[in-house]
Coordinates of N, CA and C in Angstrom, one line a residue:
X11 N -24.6 0.9 -23.6 CA -23.8 1.4 -24.9 C -23.8 0.2 -25.9
X12 N -24.6 0.4 -27.0 CA -24.5 -0.5 -27.9 C -23.5 -0.3 -29.1
X13 N -22.3 -0.8 -28.8 CA -21.3 -0.5 -29.8 C -20.8 -1.7 -30.2
X14 N -19.8 -1.8 -31.1 CA -19.2 -3.1 -31.7 C -18.0 -3.4 -30.8
X15 N -18.3 -3.4 -29.4 CA -17.2 -3.6 -28.5 C -16.7 -5.1 -28.6
X16 N -17.6 -6.0 -28.6 CA -17.1 -7.3 -28.7 C -16.8 -7.8 -30.2
X17 N -15.8 -8.7 -30.2 CA -15.5 -9.1 -31.6 C -16.6 -9.9 -32.1
X18 N -16.7 -9.7 -33.4 CA -17.7 -10.5 -34.1 C -17.5 -12.0 -34.0
X19 N -18.5 -12.7 -33.5 CA -18.2 -14.2 -33.3 C -17.7 -14.7 -34.5
X20 N -17.1 -15.9 -34.6 CA -16.4 -16.5 -35.7 C -17.3 -16.1 -36.9
X21 N -18.3 -15.5 -36.7 CA -19.1 -14.7 -37.5 C -19.4 -15.0 -39.0
X22 N -19.7 -14.0 -39.6 CA -20.2 -14.2 -41.1 C -19.0 -14.8 -41.8
X23 N -19.3 -15.7 -42.7 CA -18.1 -16.2 -43.6 C -18.2 -15.4 -44.9
X24 N -17.1 -14.8 -45.3 CA -17.1 -14.0 -46.5 C -16.6 -14.8 -47.7
X25 N -17.0 -14.4 -48.9 CA -16.5 -15.1 -50.1 C -15.6 -14.2 -50.9
X26 N -15.6 -12.9 -50.6 CA -14.7 -12.0 -51.4 C -14.2 -10.8 -50.4
X27 N -13.1 -10.2 -50.9 CA -12.5 -9.1 -50.2 C -13.6 -8.0 -50.1
X28 N -14.4 -7.8 -51.3 CA -15.5 -6.8 -51.3 C -16.5 -7.0 -50.2
X29 N -16.8 -8.2 -49.9 CA -17.8 -8.6 -48.8 C -17.2 -8.1 -47.4
X30 N -15.9 -8.5 -47.3 CA -15.2 -8.1 -46.0 C -15.2 -6.5 -45.9
X31 N -14.7 -5.8 -47.0 CA -14.7 -4.4 -46.9 C -16.0 -3.7 -46.6
X32 N -16.9 -4.2 -47.4 CA -18.4 -3.8 -47.1 C -18.8 -3.9 -45.7
X33 N -18.6 -5.2 -45.0 CA -18.9 -5.3 -43.7 C -18.3 -4.3 -42.8
X34 N -16.9 -4.2 -42.9 CA -16.1 -3.4 -42.1 C -16.7 -1.8 -42.2
X35 N -17.0 -1.4 -43.5 CA -17.4 0.0 -43.7 C -18.8 0.1 -42.8
X36 N -19.7 -0.9 -43.0 CA -21.0 -0.8 -42.5 C -21.0 -0.7 -40.8
X37 N -20.0 -1.4 -40.3 CA -19.8 -1.6 -38.9 C -19.2 -0.3 -38.3
X38 N -18.3 0.3 -39.1 CA -17.6 1.5 -38.7 C -18.5 2.7 -38.8
X39 N -19.4 2.6 -39.8 CA -20.6 3.7 -40.0 C -21.3 3.7 -38.8
X40 N -21.8 2.4 -38.3 CA -22.7 2.2 -37.2 C -21.9 2.8 -36.0
X41 N -20.6 2.6 -35.8 CA -20.0 3.1 -34.5 C -20.0 4.7 -34.6
X42 N -19.9 5.2 -35.7 CA -20.0 6.7 -36.0 C -21.3 7.2 -35.5
X43 N -22.4 6.6 -36.0 CA -23.7 7.1 -35.8 C -24.0 6.9 -34.3
X44 N -23.5 5.8 -33.6 CA -23.6 5.5 -32.2 C -22.9 6.6 -31.5
X45 N -21.7 7.1 -31.8 CA -21.0 8.2 -31.2 C -21.9 9.3 -31.2
X46 N -22.4 9.8 -32.4 CA -23.2 11.0 -32.5 C -24.4 10.9 -31.5
X47 N -24.9 9.8 -31.4 CA -26.1 9.6 -30.6 C -25.7 9.8 -29.1
X48 N -24.7 9.2 -28.7 CA -24.2 9.4 -27.3 C -23.7 10.8 -27.0
X49 N -23.0 11.4 -28.0 CA -22.6 12.7 -27.8 C -23.7 13.7 -27.6
X50 N -24.8 13.5 -28.3 CA -26.1 14.3 -28.2 C -26.6 14.5 -26.7
X51 N -26.2 13.3 -26.0 CA -26.7 13.4 -24.5 C -25.7 14.2 -23.6
X52 N -24.7 14.6 -24.1 CA -23.7 15.4 -23.3 C -24.1 16.8 -23.5
X53 N -24.5 17.5 -22.3 CA -25.0 18.8 -22.5 C -23.8 19.8 -22.7
X54 N -24.2 21.0 -23.4 CA -23.3 22.1 -23.6 C -24.1 23.3 -22.9
X55 N -23.5 24.5 -23.0 CA -24.0 25.6 -22.3 C -25.4 26.1 -23.1
X56 N -25.7 25.4 -24.1 CA -26.7 26.0 -25.1 C -27.8 24.9 -25.0
X57 N -29.2 25.3 -25.0 CA -30.2 24.4 -24.9 C -30.2 23.5 -26.2
X58 N -30.4 22.2 -26.0 CA -30.5 21.3 -27.0 C -31.5 20.1 -26.8
X59 N -32.4 19.8 -27.6 CA -33.3 18.8 -27.2 C -32.6 17.4 -27.1
X60 N -31.5 17.2 -27.7 CA -30.6 16.0 -27.8 C -30.4 15.5 -26.3
X61 N -30.2 16.5 -25.4 CA -29.9 16.1 -24.0 C -31.1 15.3 -23.3
X62 N -32.2 15.4 -23.8 CA -33.4 15.0 -23.2 C -33.8 13.5 -23.8
X63 N -32.9 13.2 -24.9 CA -33.3 11.8 -25.6 C -33.4 10.5 -24.7
X64 N -32.6 10.6 -23.6 CA -32.6 9.4 -22.7 C -33.5 9.4 -21.6
X65 N -34.3 10.5 -21.5 CA -35.2 10.7 -20.4 C -36.5 9.8 -20.7
X66 N -36.8 9.0 -19.7 CA -38.0 8.2 -19.8 C -39.0 8.6 -18.7
X67 N -40.2 8.8 -19.1 CA -41.3 9.2 -18.3 C -42.1 8.1 -17.8
X68 N -42.5 7.9 -16.4 CA -43.4 6.8 -16.0 C -44.8 7.3 -16.5
X69 N -45.1 6.9 -17.8 CA -46.4 7.1 -18.3 C -47.4 6.0 -18.0
X70 N -48.2 6.1 -16.9 CA -49.1 5.1 -16.5 C -48.4 3.7 -16.3
X71 N -47.2 3.8 -15.7 CA -46.5 2.6 -15.4 C -45.6 1.9 -16.5
X72 N -45.6 2.7 -17.6 CA -44.7 2.3 -18.7 C -43.7 3.5 -19.0
X73 N -42.3 3.0 -18.9 CA -41.3 4.0 -19.1 C -41.3 4.5 -20.6
X74 N -41.6 5.7 -20.8 CA -41.9 6.2 -22.2 C -40.9 7.4 -22.5
X75 N -40.3 7.4 -23.8 CA -39.5 8.5 -24.0 C -40.3 9.8 -24.1
X76 N -39.6 10.8 -23.4 CA -40.2 12.1 -23.2 C -40.9 12.7 -24.4
X77 N -40.2 12.6 -25.6 CA -40.9 13.2 -26.9 C -42.0 12.4 -27.3
X78 N -42.4 11.2 -26.7 CA -43.8 10.6 -27.0 C -44.9 11.1 -26.0
X79 N -44.6 11.9 -25.1 CA -45.7 12.4 -24.3 C -45.8 13.9 -24.2
X80 N -45.0 14.5 -24.9 CA -44.9 16.0 -24.8 C -44.3 16.7 -26.1
X81 N -44.6 17.9 -26.3 CA -44.1 18.6 -27.4 C -42.9 19.4 -26.8
X82 N -41.7 19.3 -27.5 CA -40.5 19.9 -26.9 C -40.1 21.1 -27.8
X83 N -39.6 22.2 -27.3 CA -39.2 23.3 -28.1 C -38.0 24.0 -27.4
X84 N -37.1 24.6 -28.2 CA -36.1 25.7 -27.7 C -36.4 27.0 -28.2
X85 N -37.3 27.6 -27.4 CA -37.6 29.0 -27.7 C -36.5 30.0 -27.7
X86 N -35.4 29.8 -26.9 CA -34.3 30.7 -26.9 C -33.0 29.8 -26.4
X87 N -31.9 30.3 -26.6 CA -30.6 29.6 -26.4 C -30.5 28.8 -25.0
X88 N -31.1 29.4 -24.1 CA -30.9 28.9 -22.8 C -32.2 28.3 -22.1
X89 N -33.1 27.9 -22.9 CA -34.4 27.4 -22.5 C -35.0 26.3 -23.3
X90 N -35.5 25.3 -22.6 CA -36.3 24.3 -23.4 C -37.6 24.3 -22.7
X91 N -38.8 24.3 -23.6 CA -40.0 24.1 -23.0 C -40.6 22.8 -23.3
X92 N -41.4 22.3 -22.4 CA -42.0 20.9 -22.6 C -43.5 21.0 -22.2
X93 N -44.2 20.7 -23.3 CA -45.6 20.9 -23.2 C -46.3 19.6 -23.2
X94 N -46.7 19.0 -22.1 CA -47.2 17.5 -22.1 C -48.6 17.5 -22.8
X95 N -48.9 16.5 -23.6 CA -50.1 16.3 -24.3 C -51.3 16.0 -23.2
X96 N -50.9 15.6 -22.0 CA -51.8 15.2 -21.0 C -51.3 15.9 -19.8
X97 N -52.0 17.0 -19.3 CA -51.3 17.9 -18.2 C -51.1 17.0 -17.0
X98 N -51.9 16.0 -16.7 CA -51.6 15.1 -15.5 C -50.2 14.6 -15.5
X99 N -49.4 14.6 -16.6 CA -48.1 14.0 -16.8 C -47.1 15.0 -16.3
X100 N -47.5 16.3 -15.9 CA -46.4 17.2 -15.6 C -45.6 16.7 -14.4
X101 N -46.2 16.2 -13.4 CA -45.5 15.7 -12.2 C -44.4 14.5 -12.6
X102 N -45.0 13.4 -13.3 CA -44.0 12.6 -13.8 C -42.9 13.0 -14.6
X103 N -43.1 13.9 -15.5 CA -42.1 14.5 -16.4 C -41.0 15.3 -15.6
X104 N -41.6 16.1 -14.6 CA -40.7 16.8 -13.8 C -39.7 15.8 -13.0
X105 N -40.3 14.9 -12.4 CA -39.6 13.9 -11.6 C -38.5 13.1 -12.5
X106 N -38.9 12.8 -13.7 CA -38.0 12.1 -14.6 C -36.8 13.0 -14.9
X107 N -37.0 14.3 -15.0 CA -35.8 15.2 -15.2 C -35.0 15.5 -14.1
X108 N -35.7 15.6 -12.9 CA -34.9 15.9 -11.7 C -34.0 14.7 -11.3
X109 N -34.6 13.5 -11.5 CA -33.8 12.3 -11.1 C -32.9 11.8 -12.2
X110 N -32.8 12.5 -13.3 CA -31.7 12.1 -14.3 C -30.4 12.8 -14.0
X111 N -29.4 12.5 -14.7 CA -28.0 13.0 -14.6 C -27.8 14.3 -15.1
X112 N -28.8 15.1 -15.4 CA -28.7 16.4 -16.1 C -28.3 17.5 -15.2
X113 N -28.8 17.4 -14.0 CA -28.6 18.5 -13.0 C -29.4 19.7 -13.5
X114 N -30.6 19.6 -14.0 CA -31.4 20.7 -14.3 C -32.6 20.8 -13.4
X115 N -33.2 21.9 -13.3 CA -34.3 22.4 -12.4 C -35.6 22.7 -13.2
X116 N -36.5 21.8 -13.5 CA -37.7 22.2 -14.1 C -38.7 23.0 -13.4
X117 N -39.4 23.9 -14.0 CA -40.5 24.7 -13.2 C -41.8 24.7 -14.1
X118 N -42.9 24.7 -13.5 CA -44.1 24.6 -14.4 C -45.1 25.6 -14.0
X119 N -46.0 26.0 -14.9 CA -47.1 26.9 -14.6 C -48.4 26.2 -14.7
X120 N -48.4 24.9 -14.6 CA -49.7 24.1 -14.6 C -49.9 23.6 -16.0
X121 N -49.3 24.0 -17.0 CA -49.5 23.7 -18.4 C -48.3 23.3 -19.1
X122 N -47.3 24.2 -18.8 CA -45.9 24.0 -19.6 C -44.8 23.9 -18.6
X123 N -43.8 23.0 -18.9 CA -42.7 22.9 -18.1 C -41.6 23.8 -18.8
X124 N -40.9 24.6 -18.0 CA -39.9 25.4 -18.4 C -38.7 24.8 -18.0
X125 N -37.6 24.6 -18.8 CA -36.2 24.0 -18.3 C -35.2 24.9 -18.7
X126 N -34.8 25.8 -17.7 CA -33.7 26.7 -18.0 C -32.3 25.8 -18.0
X127 N -31.6 26.3 -19.0 CA -30.2 25.6 -19.1 C -29.2 26.7 -18.6
X128 N -28.8 26.5 -17.3 CA -28.0 27.4 -16.8 C -26.5 27.3 -17.4
X129 N -25.7 28.4 -17.3 CA -24.4 28.3 -17.8 C -23.6 27.2 -17.1
X130 N -22.7 26.7 -17.8 CA -21.8 25.5 -17.1 C -20.8 26.2 -16.2
X131 N -20.6 25.6 -15.2 CA -19.3 26.0 -14.3 C -18.1 25.5 -15.0
X132 N -17.0 26.1 -14.7 CA -15.7 25.6 -15.2 C -15.5 24.2 -14.8
X133 N -16.0 23.8 -13.6 CA -15.7 22.4 -13.2 C -16.6 21.4 -13.9
X134 N -17.9 21.9 -14.1 CA -18.8 20.9 -14.8 C -18.4 20.8 -16.3
X135 N -17.9 21.9 -16.8 CA -17.5 21.8 -18.3 C -16.2 20.8 -18.3
X136 N -15.4 20.9 -17.4 CA -14.2 19.8 -17.4 C -14.7 18.4 -17.2
X137 N -15.7 18.3 -16.3 CA -16.3 17.0 -16.1 C -16.9 16.3 -17.5
X138 N -17.6 17.3 -18.1 CA -18.2 16.8 -19.4 C -17.3 16.5 -20.4
X139 N -16.1 17.2 -20.6 CA -15.1 17.0 -21.4 C -14.5 15.7 -21.2
X140 N -14.3 15.3 -19.9 CA -13.8 14.0 -19.5 C -14.7 12.9 -20.0
X141 N -15.9 13.1 -19.8 CA -17.0 12.2 -20.1 C -17.0 11.9 -21.7
X142 N -16.8 13.2 -22.3 CA -16.8 13.1 -23.9 C -15.6 12.3 -24.3
X143 N -14.4 12.5 -23.7 CA -13.2 11.8 -24.1 C -13.4 10.3 -23.9
X144 N -14.1 9.8 -22.8 CA -14.3 8.6 -22.5 C -15.2 7.8 -23.6
X145 N -16.2 8.7 -24.0 CA -17.1 8.2 -25.0 C -16.4 8.0 -26.4
X146 N -15.6 8.9 -26.7 CA -14.7 8.9 -27.9 C -13.8 7.7 -28.0
X147 N -13.1 7.5 -26.8 CA -12.1 6.5 -26.8 C -12.8 5.1 -26.9
X148 N -14.1 5.0 -26.2 CA -14.8 3.8 -26.4 C -15.1 3.4 -27.8
X149 N -15.4 4.5 -28.7 CA -15.7 4.2 -30.1 C -14.4 4.0 -30.8
X150 N -13.3 4.5 -30.4 CA -12.0 4.2 -31.1 C -11.6 2.9 -30.9
X151 N -11.9 2.3 -29.8 CA -11.7 0.8 -29.4 C -12.6 0.0 -30.3
X152 N -13.9 0.4 -30.5 CA -14.8 -0.4 -31.5 C -14.2 -0.4 -32.8
X153 N -13.7 0.8 -33.3 CA -13.2 0.8 -34.7 C -12.0 -0.1 -34.8
X154 N -11.2 -0.1 -33.8 CA -10.0 -1.0 -33.9 C -10.4 -2.4 -33.9
X155 N -11.4 -2.8 -33.1 CA -11.9 -4.2 -33.1 C -12.5 -4.6 -34.4
X156 N -13.2 -3.6 -35.0 CA -13.8 -3.9 -36.4 C -12.6 -4.1 -37.3
X157 N -11.6 -3.4 -37.3 CA -10.4 -3.5 -38.2 C -9.8 -4.9 -38.0
X158 N -9.6 -5.3 -36.7 CA -9.1 -6.6 -36.5 C -9.9 -7.7 -37.1
X159 N -11.3 -7.7 -36.8 CA -12.1 -8.6 -37.5 C -12.0 -8.7 -38.9
X160 N -11.9 -7.5 -39.5 CA -11.8 -7.5 -41.0 C -10.5 -8.1 -41.5
X161 N -9.4 -7.8 -40.7 CA -8.2 -8.4 -41.2 C -8.2 -9.9 -41.0
X162 N -8.7 -10.4 -39.9 CA -8.9 -11.8 -39.8 C -9.7 -12.4 -40.7
X163 N -10.8 -11.8 -41.3 CA -11.6 -12.4 -42.3 C -10.9 -12.4 -43.6
X164 N -10.0 -11.4 -43.8 CA -9.1 -11.4 -45.1 C -8.1 -12.6 -44.9
X165 N -7.5 -12.8 -43.8 CA -6.5 -13.8 -43.6 C -7.2 -15.2 -43.9
X166 N -8.4 -15.4 -43.5 CA -9.1 -16.5 -43.8 C -9.4 -16.9 -45.2
X167 N -9.6 -15.8 -45.9 CA -9.8 -15.9 -47.5 C -8.5 -16.5 -48.0
X168 N -7.4 -15.9 -47.5 CA -6.1 -16.3 -48.0 C -5.9 -17.8 -47.7
X169 N -6.2 -18.1 -46.5 CA -6.0 -19.4 -46.0 C -6.9 -20.5 -46.8
X170 N -8.0 -20.0 -47.1 CA -9.0 -20.9 -47.9 C -8.7 -20.7 -49.4
X171 N -7.6 -20.1 -49.8 CA -7.1 -20.0 -51.1 C -8.3 -19.3 -52.1
X172 N -9.0 -18.5 -51.4 CA -10.0 -17.6 -52.2 C -9.4 -16.3 -52.8
X173 N -8.2 -16.0 -52.3 CA -7.5 -14.8 -52.7 C -6.1 -15.1 -52.8
X174 N -5.3 -14.3 -53.5 CA -3.8 -14.3 -53.6 C -3.1 -13.5 -52.5
X175 N -1.8 -13.7 -52.3 CA -1.1 -13.0 -51.3 C -1.1 -11.3 -51.6
X176 N -1.2 -11.1 -53.0 CA -1.2 -9.6 -53.3 C -2.6 -9.1 -52.9
X177 N -3.8 -9.9 -53.2 CA -5.1 -9.4 -52.7 C -5.0 -9.3 -51.2
X178 N -4.4 -10.1 -50.5 CA -4.4 -10.1 -49.0 C -3.8 -8.8 -48.6
X179 N -2.6 -8.5 -49.2 CA -1.9 -7.2 -48.8 C -2.7 -5.9 -49.1
X180 N -3.4 -5.9 -50.3 CA -4.2 -4.7 -50.8 C -5.3 -4.6 -49.8
X181 N -5.9 -5.7 -49.4 CA -7.1 -5.6 -48.5 C -6.8 -5.1 -47.2
X182 N -5.6 -5.5 -46.7 CA -5.2 -5.0 -45.4 C -4.9 -3.6 -45.5
X183 N -4.3 -3.1 -46.6 CA -4.1 -1.6 -46.7 C -5.5 -0.9 -46.8
X184 N -6.4 -1.5 -47.5 CA -7.7 -0.8 -47.6 C -8.4 -0.7 -46.3
X185 N -8.3 -1.7 -45.5 CA -9.0 -1.8 -44.2 C -8.3 -0.7 -43.3
X186 N -7.0 -0.6 -43.4 CA -6.2 0.4 -42.6 C -6.7 1.8 -42.9
X187 N -6.8 2.0 -44.4 CA -7.3 3.4 -44.8 C -8.7 3.6 -44.2
X188 N -9.6 2.7 -44.4 CA -10.9 2.8 -43.7 C -10.8 3.3 -42.2
X189 N -10.0 2.5 -41.6 CA -9.7 2.7 -40.1 C -9.4 4.1 -39.8
X190 N -8.4 4.6 -40.6 CA -7.8 6.0 -40.5 C -8.9 7.0 -40.7
X191 N -9.7 6.7 -41.8 CA -10.7 7.7 -42.1 C -11.7 7.8 -41.0
X192 N -12.1 6.7 -40.4 CA -13.2 6.7 -39.3 C -12.6 7.2 -38.0
X193 N -11.4 6.9 -37.7 CA -10.6 7.6 -36.5 C -10.6 8.9 -36.7
X194 N -10.4 9.6 -37.8 CA -10.4 11.0 -38.1 C -11.9 11.5 -37.8
X195 N -12.9 10.7 -38.3 CA -14.2 11.3 -38.0 C -14.5 11.4 -36.5
X196 N -14.1 10.5 -35.7 CA -14.3 10.4 -34.3 C -13.5 11.6 -33.7
X197 N -12.3 11.8 -34.1 CA -11.5 12.9 -33.6 C -12.1 14.3 -34.0
X198 N -12.7 14.4 -35.0 CA -13.4 15.7 -35.5 C -14.6 15.9 -34.7
X199 N -15.4 14.9 -34.5 CA -16.6 15.0 -34.0 C -16.4 15.4 -32.4
X200 N -15.5 14.8 -31.8 CA -15.0 14.8 -30.5 C -14.6 16.5 -30.3
X201 N -13.8 16.9 -31.1 CA -13.2 18.2 -31.1 C -14.3 19.3 -31.2
X202 N -15.3 19.0 -32.1 CA -16.4 19.9 -32.3 C -17.3 20.0 -31.0
X203 N -17.5 18.9 -30.5 CA -18.3 18.7 -29.3 C -17.6 19.5 -28.2
X204 N -16.4 19.2 -27.9 CA -15.4 19.8 -26.9 C -15.6 21.3 -27.0
X205 N -15.5 21.9 -28.2 CA -15.7 23.3 -28.4 C -16.9 23.8 -28.0
X206 N -18.0 23.1 -28.2 CA -19.3 23.5 -27.8 C -19.4 23.5 -26.2
X207 N -18.9 22.5 -25.7 CA -18.9 22.4 -24.2 C -18.1 23.6 -23.6
X208 N -16.9 23.8 -24.1 CA -16.0 24.9 -23.4 C -16.4 26.4 -23.8
X209 N -17.3 26.5 -24.8 CA -17.8 27.8 -25.3 C -18.5 28.5 -24.2
X210 N -18.1 29.8 -23.9 CA -18.8 30.5 -22.9 C -19.6 31.6 -23.5
X211 N -20.8 31.5 -23.1 CA -21.8 32.4 -23.9 C -21.9 33.8 -23.1

């Protein structure tokens, strides 16, 4: 998980509040895009190519992303088809899917692998929602850490007499506003994904 978990090392030195706020915003934006990427791996009852993003195929000894060795399609809501560019890769592709954490059973006709997406059981849905909540919380912690780094950078500007007490207060308010906005984005994304997981087709 590549998120902004750790505090920025005594890190970049900023010359203005604008620099600090720009840095905070960029890092929070990165946390949101990382969240989207991780949520795409959590499957729902509907076929989505995102669930295969983390699958690596042993392509002649090199772990290679699945979409670099095959064409992937979603011909219907509960089916993904995988057409390897090199049919000798059918075995390694099936093996990579079977040994992943997706719990899916690929089948092939010698040319194409069909990956049926079975309906999620109630228990599996609950497990996935729990996993989703963990991912969302991890990113909330990231955003809070970024806020802390931003506030510390503002305090340093005040200490170095680069800004006034008024500027300091305004900057803290602005960083809090950014934090609230990005926390809301995490909550909304998480709720939308949870609805997709719990949706029964």
